[in-house]
Amino acid sequence: MTLDMPASAGYIDAPESAIGTTVRADGRALMDRTQLLDAYGRMAVIRRMEELISTLYRDGLIPGFVHTSVGQEGCAVGALFHARPDDVITSTHRGHGHVLAKGLEPRRMMAELMGKETGSCRGRGGSMHVADPSIGIFGANGIVGAGLPIAVGAAHALAGRGQGAVAVAFFGDGAVATGAFHESLNIAALRGLPIVFFCENNRYSEFSRAADQHPVPVAQRALAYGVPFAQFPGNDVAAVADGMAEVLGKVRAGGGPYLVEAVTLRVRGHYEGDEQRYREPAELAEASTIDPLRLARARLAELGVTETELDEIDRAAHSVVADAEDFARNSAEPDPASAGDYVYVRRRTTTPAARAGSAGGKPSSGTRILRQALHDALADEPAVFLAGIDVAGGNVFGVTRGLHEKFPDRVLDTPIAETAIMGLGVGAAMAGLRPVVELMYFDFLGVCFDQILNQAAKLRFMTGGAVTVPLVIRTQFGSGRSSGSQHSQSLETLMAHVPGLTVVMPSSGADAYGLLRSAIEDDNPVVFIENRLLYEKKSPMPSPDHRVPLGQAKIVRPGRDVTLVSWSRMVYDALEAAEMLGAEGIEVEVIDLRTIVPLDRETVLRSLQRTNRLVIAHEAVVDFGVGAELAALAVKEGFWTLDAPVARVGAAYSPAPYAPVLERQWKAGPADIVRAVHEVAAC
């Protein structure tokens, strides 16, 4: 066991002398008799549970995918033997042992794996996504490395409470190759967060040997970030528990993050059914000699525990697991009618008349209005904080300028690490804060999409409603300034296609203020998309009580002949086109959606009933967009009110060009809208 930062270290190839250690270098026993008996009992439950899970999966009683942790029980129990109830863990697709060691009831875990309503996630998570946030289990995760940024966010929230709680992020050796690993360590080290990154090096990344995947050992990766490192023989539960007691003590005392490597051996395949043809028989034969339960039994025998006592513990473990199986088998399946439950938290009721506030203040730029909304949210709610690249300095467009000076502990600059920024927001939101994190350009979505697509949007659903993620992701876009193909994209369709997200795109200053305040107060993850071409557009500053309900469109120009639906900056092109058409005697009703999800279908359909014609105009490319969804709405629910084909106006189906002459040709504008309205009005 090593608790100091080594200059270099290599992977342990699992000699028994390395993995079977039962005393410290100074000769002191690692655990006393009572503690080791307790640890043995916990490992026995996990072992029996995993063996039964394998059988039930083979027999078709557990669906989906299953990844067992047989042989790695010493890591889970040892890592969490000294954990506190208020500590938080994130886990991996091989997480059964971790969640049981943290305190999840075996009954609820088994029911979850069988897809039952009594499961810890009401049958919505399954083997790879077991969670119970009420006891600090922020979830196993089917995406390699994805739990690390979430644990960083949880650690940020725990640090703010100042009570010594710690986040423990479990991951396998394969995850050290992911960007999430590096970004998470970097931010945790930068901010001195109370988190232990616990690597279970079972020497295989799916079907590949760790030695063939990583050019440097885990210890050197810790050195690169200035993070203290500890390496334990992972199959010796006493060694792991004793080492983690020291690590946790240092982290709880404010020592910042720690990287731990527990060297163990994966006994079974990557998944149940994996024949492991890529492994040498001698390696598998080695498993019995370094079995963590066998090592613990041997040590307990040295401490005077009889075989009869140990057999009694084994029988008790079998009884616990048998009870869990009976409970799960006899539990009801979820009601099929509830398949769509837990996607969104019920939204708070906002009465527009009561919360509209005054929009008659001093004319201000869109930038100042957004800044005021953020300022007022920070002032009103201590759980709100801002994080992102350069937000303390005002960000690239100056939206957050001056906020760090007023709220120095809650306006946080981050490194250029979009995955970790989004994960920071997800984990902090799960832990009770209300993060507003910034994605500098909408185009950078691809860098961090997993944390939005697979984490923020799905965690409430996958936990059966056990968690809320009150997270706001602010970002911006805008074509027309020769920003090129990687800084001009309008990607709201990607966001709108992900159940669980709310997508907001304001056009006016008053709506930007009211919608942002509503988004921050909402208990769902909200993607708040600003158009940078509106930052300098002036309008009256709203009063602090101004709110705009999410999911309500607004008729910004009434008309009788054609319904024209738009959002964000394109609303102004729509209004300009409507004025031009009005001079011709064509009265166009312009609707500003304001919120893409939830989509205000009723307002669109009511308008269509009056006009019988529909045109949709947006800045994004026409193909496969939100406009197509609105067109589908019109030709289904609004079919009998249509007197003409639906027309869509938007950018051509290509990346945004750089040269101004090409960009003008590519993007849509008022003239294109006028032509589309003429076409449908002529029918």
XYZ file of C-alpha atoms in Angstrom:
683
model
C 0.000 0.000 0.000
C 1.347 3.401 -1.001
C -0.030 6.672 0.259
C 2.643 8.986 -1.104
C 3.019 10.255 -4.653
C 5.341 7.815 -6.417
C 7.790 8.993 -9.030
C 6.661 6.113 -11.223
C 4.722 2.905 -10.910
C 3.617 0.054 -13.103
C 0.578 -2.154 -13.316
C 0.630 -4.984 -10.831
C 0.408 -8.278 -12.698
C -1.398 -9.815 -9.728
C 1.243 -11.765 -7.856
C -0.308 -12.982 -4.621
C 2.298 -11.058 -2.653
C 0.903 -7.809 -4.037
C -2.808 -8.515 -3.901
C -2.887 -10.665 -0.777
C -1.289 -8.295 1.697
C -2.955 -8.344 5.112
C -0.684 -6.099 7.176
C 0.723 -2.639 6.733
C 4.371 -1.987 6.022
C 4.819 -1.113 9.707
C 3.413 -4.496 10.720
C 0.205 -3.171 12.271
C -2.945 -5.181 11.583
C -5.239 -3.551 9.072
C -8.578 -4.322 10.726
C -9.640 -5.690 14.047
C -11.706 -8.834 14.311
C -15.096 -7.112 14.513
C -14.453 -4.847 11.550
C -13.174 -7.638 9.358
C -16.150 -9.838 10.209
C -18.409 -6.960 9.188
C -16.517 -6.470 5.921
C -16.602 -10.200 5.208
C -20.368 -10.265 5.696
C -20.824 -7.379 3.280
C -18.645 -9.064 0.672
C -20.532 -12.344 1.129
C -23.825 -10.631 0.337
C -22.380 -9.019 -2.789
C -20.820 -12.310 -3.954
C -23.997 -14.303 -3.466
C -26.042 -11.555 -5.095
C -23.807 -11.488 -8.162
C -23.808 -15.276 -8.500
C -27.592 -15.372 -8.319
C -27.911 -12.482 -10.762
C -25.840 -14.446 -13.254
C -28.186 -17.421 -12.915
C -31.346 -15.337 -13.141
C -29.996 -13.560 -16.213
C -29.216 -16.903 -17.839
C -32.770 -18.042 -17.107
C -34.299 -14.918 -18.639
C -35.600 -13.408 -15.400
C -33.348 -10.363 -15.682
C -33.558 -8.520 -19.008
C -31.095 -6.280 -20.805
C -27.376 -6.384 -20.078
C -25.652 -7.520 -16.891
C -22.048 -6.895 -15.823
C -21.119 -8.622 -12.562
C -18.285 -7.750 -10.191
C -17.414 -11.213 -8.889
C -13.889 -11.056 -7.491
C -13.938 -7.296 -6.974
C -15.911 -7.251 -3.714
C -12.877 -6.129 -1.747
C -12.737 -2.888 -3.734
C -16.369 -1.924 -3.177
C -16.576 -2.848 0.491
C -13.125 -1.543 1.325
C -13.631 1.746 -0.496
C -16.877 2.479 1.336
C -16.244 0.806 4.681
C -15.561 4.211 6.260
C -18.047 6.160 4.121
C -20.633 8.364 5.791
C -24.351 8.425 4.969
C -23.993 11.929 3.536
C -21.180 10.921 1.186
C -22.065 10.590 -2.489
C -20.948 7.953 -4.980
C -21.148 7.553 -8.719
C -20.547 4.170 -10.255
C -20.079 2.265 -13.498
C -21.916 -0.307 -15.589
C -20.338 -2.849 -13.186
C -21.801 -1.182 -10.133
C -23.824 -3.726 -8.141
C -21.142 -4.067 -5.489
C -20.705 -0.326 -5.116
C -24.376 0.418 -4.513
C -24.798 -2.483 -2.086
C -21.696 -1.364 -0.201
C -23.130 2.151 0.041
C -26.282 0.785 1.651
C -28.837 0.022 -1.054
C -31.258 -2.645 0.169
C -30.663 -5.946 -1.665
C -34.420 -6.284 -2.150
C -34.636 -3.002 -4.021
C -31.593 -3.752 -6.155
C -32.819 -7.177 -7.183
C -36.274 -5.805 -7.955
C -34.661 -3.116 -10.083
C -32.698 -5.658 -12.083
C -35.907 -7.624 -12.664
C -37.621 -4.447 -13.869
C -40.136 -4.300 -11.038
C -42.015 -1.313 -9.654
C -40.465 -1.909 -6.222
C -36.969 -1.499 -7.616
C -34.786 1.392 -6.515
C -35.579 3.149 -9.814
C -39.076 1.716 -10.313
C -37.737 -0.514 -13.078
C -36.558 2.439 -15.168
C -32.823 2.004 -14.634
C -31.885 -1.650 -14.629
C -28.505 -3.227 -14.038
C -26.359 -0.450 -15.516
C -28.240 2.453 -13.956
C -29.018 1.453 -10.383
C -29.378 4.545 -8.185
C -30.813 5.839 -4.952
C -30.038 9.542 -4.504
C -31.702 9.516 -1.081
C -28.696 7.611 0.307
C -26.069 9.294 -1.839
C -26.030 6.850 -4.751
C -26.070 9.179 -7.741
C -26.158 6.269 -10.098
C -24.312 3.562 -11.899
C -23.741 4.599 -15.487
C -23.769 2.852 -18.840
C -21.380 5.404 -20.368
C -17.717 4.801 -19.531
C -16.353 7.683 -17.478
C -19.615 9.631 -17.439
C -20.027 9.457 -13.676
C -16.776 11.308 -13.035
C -17.947 14.829 -13.979
C -21.214 14.240 -12.105
C -19.246 13.329 -8.992
C -17.247 16.542 -9.435
C -20.522 18.483 -9.409
C -21.673 16.644 -6.310
C -18.337 17.397 -4.639
C -18.784 21.087 -5.448
C -22.147 21.044 -3.694
C -20.773 19.089 -0.724
C -17.866 21.522 -0.356
C -20.308 24.400 -0.078
C -22.035 22.744 2.871
C -18.784 22.542 4.805
C -19.726 19.364 6.694
C -16.900 17.118 5.539
C -18.889 14.945 3.150
C -16.991 13.455 0.214
C -17.841 12.215 -3.269
C -16.355 8.884 -4.373
C -16.309 8.324 -8.127
C -15.800 4.688 -9.100
C -14.437 3.945 -12.559
C -12.567 1.194 -14.342
C -9.105 1.300 -15.820
C -10.622 1.773 -19.283
C -12.066 5.146 -18.275
C -8.636 6.734 -17.843
C -8.502 7.079 -21.630
C -11.649 9.206 -21.773
C -11.777 12.962 -21.900
C -14.212 12.949 -18.972
C -11.485 11.481 -16.733
C -8.951 14.176 -17.567
C -11.407 17.064 -17.455
C -12.796 15.893 -14.118
C -9.402 15.526 -12.444
C -8.351 18.910 -13.767
C -11.376 20.774 -12.399
C -11.322 18.886 -9.090
C -7.640 19.697 -8.609
C -8.121 23.308 -9.654
C -10.906 23.863 -7.136
C -9.602 21.560 -4.405
C -12.847 19.586 -4.297
C -13.599 16.828 -1.751
C -13.610 13.869 -4.116
C -11.882 10.501 -4.342
C -11.423 9.133 -7.851
C -11.413 5.380 -7.240
C -10.049 3.325 -10.135
C -10.809 -0.376 -9.998
C -8.040 -1.681 -12.195
C -9.334 -5.140 -13.030
C -6.804 -5.235 -15.871
C -9.340 -5.387 -18.700
C -11.134 -2.734 -20.726
C -13.954 -4.798 -22.168
C -11.969 -7.374 -24.191
C -8.556 -5.674 -24.125
C -5.778 -5.878 -21.552
C -5.184 -2.626 -19.716
C -1.470 -2.972 -20.419
C -2.267 -2.785 -24.143
C -4.491 0.272 -23.780
C -2.565 2.769 -21.650
C 0.983 3.994 -22.272
C 1.442 5.283 -18.717
C 0.209 3.945 -15.366
C -2.510 5.564 -13.312
C 0.030 6.921 -10.826
C 1.637 9.127 -13.445
C -1.747 10.487 -14.442
C -2.229 11.665 -10.877
C 1.169 13.317 -10.993
C 0.163 15.209 -14.129
C -2.647 16.963 -12.242
C -0.828 17.400 -8.943
C -3.271 15.042 -7.244
C -2.117 12.742 -4.422
C -2.161 9.075 -5.365
C -2.646 5.835 -3.457
C -2.444 2.276 -4.735
C -4.026 -0.627 -2.836
C -4.132 -4.397 -3.302
C -7.781 -4.425 -4.331
C -8.562 -7.997 -3.322
C -7.560 -7.370 0.285
C -10.577 -5.646 1.798
C -8.639 -4.766 4.949
C -5.882 -3.063 2.987
C -8.371 -1.107 0.906
C -10.475 -0.076 3.901
C -7.452 0.963 5.938
C -5.966 2.928 3.069
C -9.252 4.601 2.291
C -9.646 5.600 5.929
C -6.484 7.666 5.553
C -7.485 9.022 2.148
C -10.976 9.992 3.266
C -9.599 11.617 6.382
C -7.302 13.827 4.317
C -10.036 14.733 1.835
C -12.563 15.498 4.586
C -9.998 17.756 6.246
C -9.804 19.923 3.132
C -6.889 18.252 1.399
C -8.574 18.285 -1.990
C -9.052 15.396 -4.405
C -7.307 12.040 -4.314
C -6.748 9.441 -7.014
C -6.827 5.845 -5.800
C -6.013 2.725 -7.785
C -7.136 -0.631 -6.434
C -5.544 -3.460 -8.411
C -7.890 -6.404 -8.715
C -8.932 -9.033 -11.228
C -12.103 -9.344 -13.281
C -13.167 -12.946 -12.806
C -16.138 -13.088 -15.155
C -16.446 -11.683 -18.657
C -17.108 -8.116 -19.619
C -20.788 -9.047 -19.639
C -22.703 -12.172 -18.691
C -22.361 -14.512 -21.657
C -18.875 -13.329 -22.611
C -16.851 -16.502 -23.226
C -13.555 -14.709 -22.525
C -11.654 -16.399 -25.327
C -9.193 -13.511 -25.186
C -7.914 -14.553 -21.739
C -5.282 -17.099 -20.747
C -6.514 -20.045 -18.649
C -3.712 -19.465 -16.152
C -4.993 -15.982 -15.409
C -8.479 -17.248 -14.694
C -7.069 -20.030 -12.540
C -5.281 -17.393 -10.494
C -8.603 -15.931 -9.392
C -9.179 -18.541 -6.695
C -5.835 -17.815 -5.045
C -6.570 -14.105 -4.714
C -10.304 -14.327 -4.055
C -11.111 -11.462 -1.642
C -13.451 -13.662 0.417
C -10.811 -16.386 0.687
C -8.188 -13.854 1.778
C -10.543 -12.413 4.388
C -11.415 -15.872 5.723
C -7.741 -16.681 6.097
C -7.091 -13.492 8.023
C -10.137 -14.063 10.233
C -8.918 -17.556 11.003
C -5.636 -15.996 12.161
C -7.703 -13.758 14.430
C -9.423 -16.744 16.009
C -12.679 -16.877 14.049
C -13.858 -20.466 13.534
C -15.053 -22.006 10.289
C -18.442 -22.479 11.949
C -18.750 -18.730 12.545
C -17.755 -17.930 8.974
C -20.159 -20.506 7.567
C -22.919 -18.891 9.603
C -22.118 -15.528 7.992
C -22.281 -17.207 4.580
C -25.667 -18.707 5.404
C -26.923 -15.312 6.550
C -25.758 -13.778 3.261
C -27.573 -16.500 1.318
C -30.701 -15.815 3.371
C -30.537 -12.078 2.626
C -30.144 -12.719 -1.087
C -32.857 -15.387 -1.160
C -35.189 -12.908 0.505
C -34.279 -10.313 -2.111
C -35.050 -12.792 -4.874
C -38.426 -13.709 -3.374
C -39.273 -10.035 -2.945
C -38.366 -9.231 -6.523
C -40.155 -12.231 -8.015
C -43.342 -11.366 -6.122
C -43.234 -7.656 -6.866
C -45.492 -6.124 -9.463
C -44.232 -4.913 -12.791
C -44.688 -1.213 -13.538
C -48.074 -0.210 -14.877
C -47.709 -0.014 -18.685
C -49.693 3.218 -18.540
C -46.832 4.761 -16.559
C -44.253 4.294 -19.342
C -44.062 8.038 -19.890
C -43.899 9.045 -16.232
C -40.922 10.787 -14.598
C -39.658 12.450 -17.775
C -40.373 15.954 -16.439
C -41.030 17.435 -13.052
C -44.425 19.094 -12.831
C -43.825 22.759 -13.583
C -44.587 25.437 -11.073
C -47.710 27.396 -11.852
C -46.996 30.924 -12.998
C -49.938 33.276 -13.362
C -48.980 35.657 -16.170
C -51.166 38.454 -14.852
C -49.647 38.233 -11.408
C -46.031 37.680 -12.433
C -45.791 39.701 -15.628
C -44.027 42.548 -13.933
C -43.285 45.832 -15.598
C -41.525 46.069 -18.948
C -41.498 49.832 -18.858
C -38.047 50.349 -17.412
C -35.077 52.095 -18.943
C -34.185 50.904 -22.476
C -31.344 48.414 -22.149
C -29.435 46.059 -24.412
C -30.194 42.374 -24.511
C -26.841 41.771 -22.832
C -27.740 43.988 -19.871
C -31.181 42.425 -19.546
C -29.749 38.902 -19.431
C -27.105 40.044 -16.956
C -29.803 41.552 -14.761
C -31.791 38.317 -14.858
C -28.738 36.373 -13.720
C -27.952 38.958 -11.054
C -31.483 38.864 -9.677
C -31.531 35.060 -9.638
C -28.240 34.975 -7.717
C -29.521 37.575 -5.278
C -32.826 35.800 -4.697
C -31.661 32.193 -4.362
C -28.429 31.110 -2.613
C -28.532 27.728 -4.386
C -27.961 29.392 -7.775
C -24.418 29.548 -9.126
C -22.883 30.252 -12.525
C -20.037 28.260 -14.054
C -18.338 28.243 -17.414
C -15.398 29.368 -19.462
C -14.477 32.977 -18.587
C -17.821 33.698 -16.895
C -16.061 35.452 -14.016
C -14.578 37.875 -16.512
C -17.870 38.430 -18.273
C -17.629 35.730 -20.966
C -16.848 36.380 -24.613
C -19.947 38.597 -25.035
C -19.878 40.318 -21.647
C -23.188 38.873 -20.471
C -21.851 37.941 -17.034
C -19.581 40.964 -16.611
C -19.458 42.273 -13.040
C -21.300 39.326 -11.478
C -18.175 37.699 -10.067
C -17.368 40.845 -8.133
C -20.776 40.742 -6.438
C -20.969 36.963 -6.023
C -17.339 35.790 -5.932
C -18.131 32.328 -4.568
C -20.956 31.667 -7.014
C -19.653 32.860 -10.389
C -16.950 30.365 -11.240
C -14.496 30.282 -14.108
C -13.751 26.816 -15.417
C -11.090 25.434 -17.727
C -11.974 24.771 -21.360
C -13.614 21.455 -20.533
C -17.179 21.339 -21.754
C -17.866 17.761 -20.658
C -16.762 18.526 -17.106
C -18.681 21.818 -17.097
C -21.928 20.072 -18.022
C -21.241 17.234 -15.571
C -20.469 19.776 -12.858
C -23.927 21.186 -13.445
C -25.628 17.790 -13.455
C -24.010 16.595 -10.237
C -24.497 19.877 -8.409
C -28.157 19.964 -9.448
C -28.681 16.409 -8.191
C -27.093 17.496 -4.902
C -29.568 20.334 -4.403
C -28.046 23.380 -6.092
C -29.404 25.315 -9.086
C -26.496 25.594 -11.521
C -26.471 27.851 -14.572
C -23.638 26.558 -16.724
C -22.504 28.123 -19.952
C -21.699 26.426 -23.244
C -19.800 29.215 -24.957
C -21.068 28.466 -28.476
C -23.997 26.235 -29.379
C -21.723 24.613 -31.962
C -19.618 23.138 -29.140
C -22.521 20.882 -28.228
C -20.820 17.878 -29.778
C -17.960 18.122 -27.296
C -20.227 17.499 -24.287
C -23.401 15.985 -25.723
C -23.282 12.897 -23.506
C -23.692 14.867 -20.289
C -26.787 16.545 -21.768
C -28.256 13.677 -23.795
C -27.565 10.710 -21.523
C -27.229 12.319 -18.106
C -29.128 15.578 -17.533
C -32.096 14.611 -19.702
C -32.496 11.036 -18.474
C -31.505 10.874 -14.824
C -34.936 11.746 -13.460
C -36.528 9.125 -15.672
C -33.896 6.452 -14.999
C -34.224 6.946 -11.237
C -38.008 6.617 -11.364
C -38.498 10.211 -10.299
C -36.136 9.952 -7.324
C -34.015 12.889 -8.440
C -34.505 16.311 -9.980
C -31.952 18.087 -12.139
C -32.719 21.829 -11.892
C -29.998 22.792 -14.356
C -29.891 25.648 -16.876
C -27.480 25.429 -19.799
C -27.005 28.858 -21.339
C -25.620 29.017 -24.849
C -25.783 31.246 -27.920
C -25.761 31.070 -31.696
C -26.350 33.305 -34.681
C -25.570 33.409 -38.383
C -25.034 36.491 -40.513
C -21.650 37.681 -39.222
C -19.342 35.375 -41.209
C -18.676 33.233 -38.153
C -18.250 30.173 -40.343
C -19.458 26.618 -40.176
C -18.419 25.901 -36.567
C -19.797 29.058 -34.922
C -23.116 29.712 -36.668
C -25.300 26.652 -36.234
C -28.874 26.698 -34.998
C -29.100 23.249 -33.394
C -32.330 23.482 -31.418
C -33.725 20.442 -33.230
C -31.062 18.234 -31.657
C -32.096 19.449 -28.208
C -35.819 19.226 -28.923
C -35.447 15.581 -29.947
C -34.211 14.590 -26.457
C -37.053 13.794 -24.016
C -36.391 15.329 -20.617
C -34.962 18.617 -21.862
C -36.742 21.955 -22.002
C -35.606 24.180 -24.864
C -36.043 27.958 -24.743
C -35.276 30.505 -27.499
C -36.398 34.065 -26.639
C -36.548 36.957 -29.089
C -37.384 40.043 -27.010
C -35.570 41.477 -24.017
C -38.598 41.116 -21.748
C -39.033 37.477 -22.764
C -35.326 36.790 -22.295
C -35.515 38.081 -18.721
C -38.800 36.371 -17.856
C -37.930 33.056 -19.468
C -34.456 32.918 -17.927
C -35.849 33.577 -14.454
C -38.502 30.899 -15.027
C -35.874 28.472 -16.331
C -33.663 28.916 -13.266
C -36.651 28.364 -10.979
C -37.776 25.279 -12.901
C -36.897 21.801 -11.616
C -36.101 20.398 -15.061
C -32.928 20.731 -17.142
C -33.386 23.704 -19.464
C -31.317 24.577 -22.530
C -31.551 28.361 -22.829
C -30.478 29.456 -26.312
C -29.685 33.122 -26.926
C -29.073 34.741 -30.305
C -25.934 36.858 -30.207
C -27.305 39.217 -32.870
C -29.910 40.284 -30.284
C -27.406 41.133 -27.558
C -27.293 44.812 -28.498
C -30.962 45.175 -29.402
C -32.525 47.547 -26.864
C -35.823 47.175 -25.056
C -37.254 48.227 -21.669
C -35.712 46.567 -18.633
C -38.316 44.343 -16.904
C -38.945 44.475 -13.173
C -37.526 41.733 -10.909
C -40.880 39.971 -10.565
C -41.254 39.528 -14.331
C -41.707 35.903 -15.396
C -42.729 34.266 -18.643
C -44.196 30.760 -18.287
C -42.274 28.035 -20.082
C -44.209 26.479 -22.930
C -46.379 29.462 -23.865
C -46.099 30.993 -27.308
C -47.073 34.599 -27.963
C -48.969 36.227 -30.812
C -46.777 39.241 -31.550
C -48.827 40.457 -34.547
C -52.460 39.486 -35.108
C -53.723 38.701 -38.593
C -56.442 36.861 -40.460
C -54.923 35.510 -43.682
C -51.803 33.481 -42.871
C -50.228 32.129 -39.676
C -46.466 32.714 -39.578
C -44.593 30.885 -36.793
C -41.040 31.739 -35.827
C -38.689 32.072 -32.851
C -35.519 33.794 -31.698
C -34.021 36.426 -34.036
C -36.078 35.180 -36.989
C -39.167 36.685 -35.349
C -37.928 40.107 -36.446
C -37.565 38.936 -40.043
C -41.095 37.549 -39.764
C -42.427 40.881 -38.494
C -40.618 42.754 -41.267
C -42.099 40.414 -43.837
C -45.553 40.808 -42.283
C -45.301 44.594 -42.605
C -44.377 44.267 -46.282
C -47.261 41.881 -46.874
C -49.659 44.106 -44.958
C -48.996 46.850 -47.476
C -50.273 44.425 -50.115
C -53.408 43.657 -48.141
C -52.255 40.270 -46.787
C -52.694 40.236 -43.017
C -50.196 37.856 -41.423
C -50.494 36.613 -37.843
C -46.995 36.218 -36.378
C -46.444 33.761 -33.513
C -43.254 33.747 -31.458
C -42.882 30.239 -30.034
C -40.445 31.407 -27.302
C -40.193 27.813 -26.041
C -39.478 24.938 -28.423
C -40.053 22.264 -25.766
C -42.686 22.151 -24.439
C -44.230 23.185 -27.753
C -47.341 25.338 -27.523
C -49.357 23.403 -30.064
C -52.647 24.914 -28.947
C -51.712 28.490 -29.837
C -50.543 27.405 -33.292
C -53.668 25.347 -33.968
C -56.014 28.096 -32.777
C -54.327 30.557 -35.098
C -54.507 28.073 -37.959
C -58.244 27.735 -37.396
C -58.537 31.472 -38.048
C -56.174 31.779 -41.023
C -56.252 28.312 -42.643
C -52.679 28.774 -43.884
C -49.307 28.137 -42.224
C -45.756 29.310 -42.899
C -42.837 28.477 -40.593
C -39.608 30.489 -40.612
C -36.449 29.626 -38.676
C -32.730 30.296 -38.813
C -31.786 26.609 -38.856
C -31.566 24.570 -42.030
C -35.019 23.657 -43.312
C -34.593 19.892 -43.510
C -35.574 17.716 -40.517
C -36.142 20.669 -38.202
C -38.662 22.104 -35.768
C -40.478 23.454 -38.807
C -41.089 19.881 -39.932
C -42.648 19.115 -36.541
C -44.976 22.088 -36.881
C -45.873 21.041 -40.407
C -46.716 17.550 -39.147
C -48.893 19.131 -36.462
C -50.759 21.124 -39.095
C -51.405 18.191 -41.409
C -52.620 15.981 -38.583
C -54.436 17.897 -35.825
C -55.015 20.882 -38.109
C -55.764 18.999 -41.312
C -59.391 20.064 -41.715
C -58.515 23.726 -41.257
C -55.795 23.807 -43.929
C -56.638 25.470 -47.241
C -53.091 25.391 -48.647
C -49.839 23.430 -48.332
C -47.625 24.262 -45.360
C -44.482 26.212 -46.291
C -41.144 26.225 -44.468
C -38.449 28.870 -44.701
C -34.901 28.457 -43.417
C -31.270 28.050 -44.329
C -30.136 25.808 -47.163
C -29.079 22.275 -46.294
C -25.359 22.868 -45.986
C -22.919 24.161 -43.356
C -22.866 27.922 -42.871
C -20.479 29.527 -45.393
C -17.815 32.013 -44.336
C -17.715 34.463 -47.276
C -20.417 37.149 -46.799
C -21.780 36.736 -50.316
C -22.160 32.986 -49.775
C -23.671 33.367 -46.334
C -26.293 35.798 -47.645
C -27.212 33.265 -50.307
C -27.360 30.442 -47.753
C -29.461 31.989 -44.986
C -33.124 32.958 -45.142
C -34.514 36.451 -44.649
C -37.661 38.584 -44.995
C -37.768 38.270 -48.774
C -37.839 34.487 -48.535
C -40.694 34.673 -46.043
C -42.657 37.014 -48.326
C -42.280 34.581 -51.236
C -43.485 31.666 -49.079
C -46.535 33.613 -47.881
C -47.372 34.568 -51.480
C -47.284 30.893 -52.436
C -49.676 29.734 -49.720
C -51.950 32.796 -50.075
C -52.366 32.069 -53.781
C -53.811 28.604 -53.084
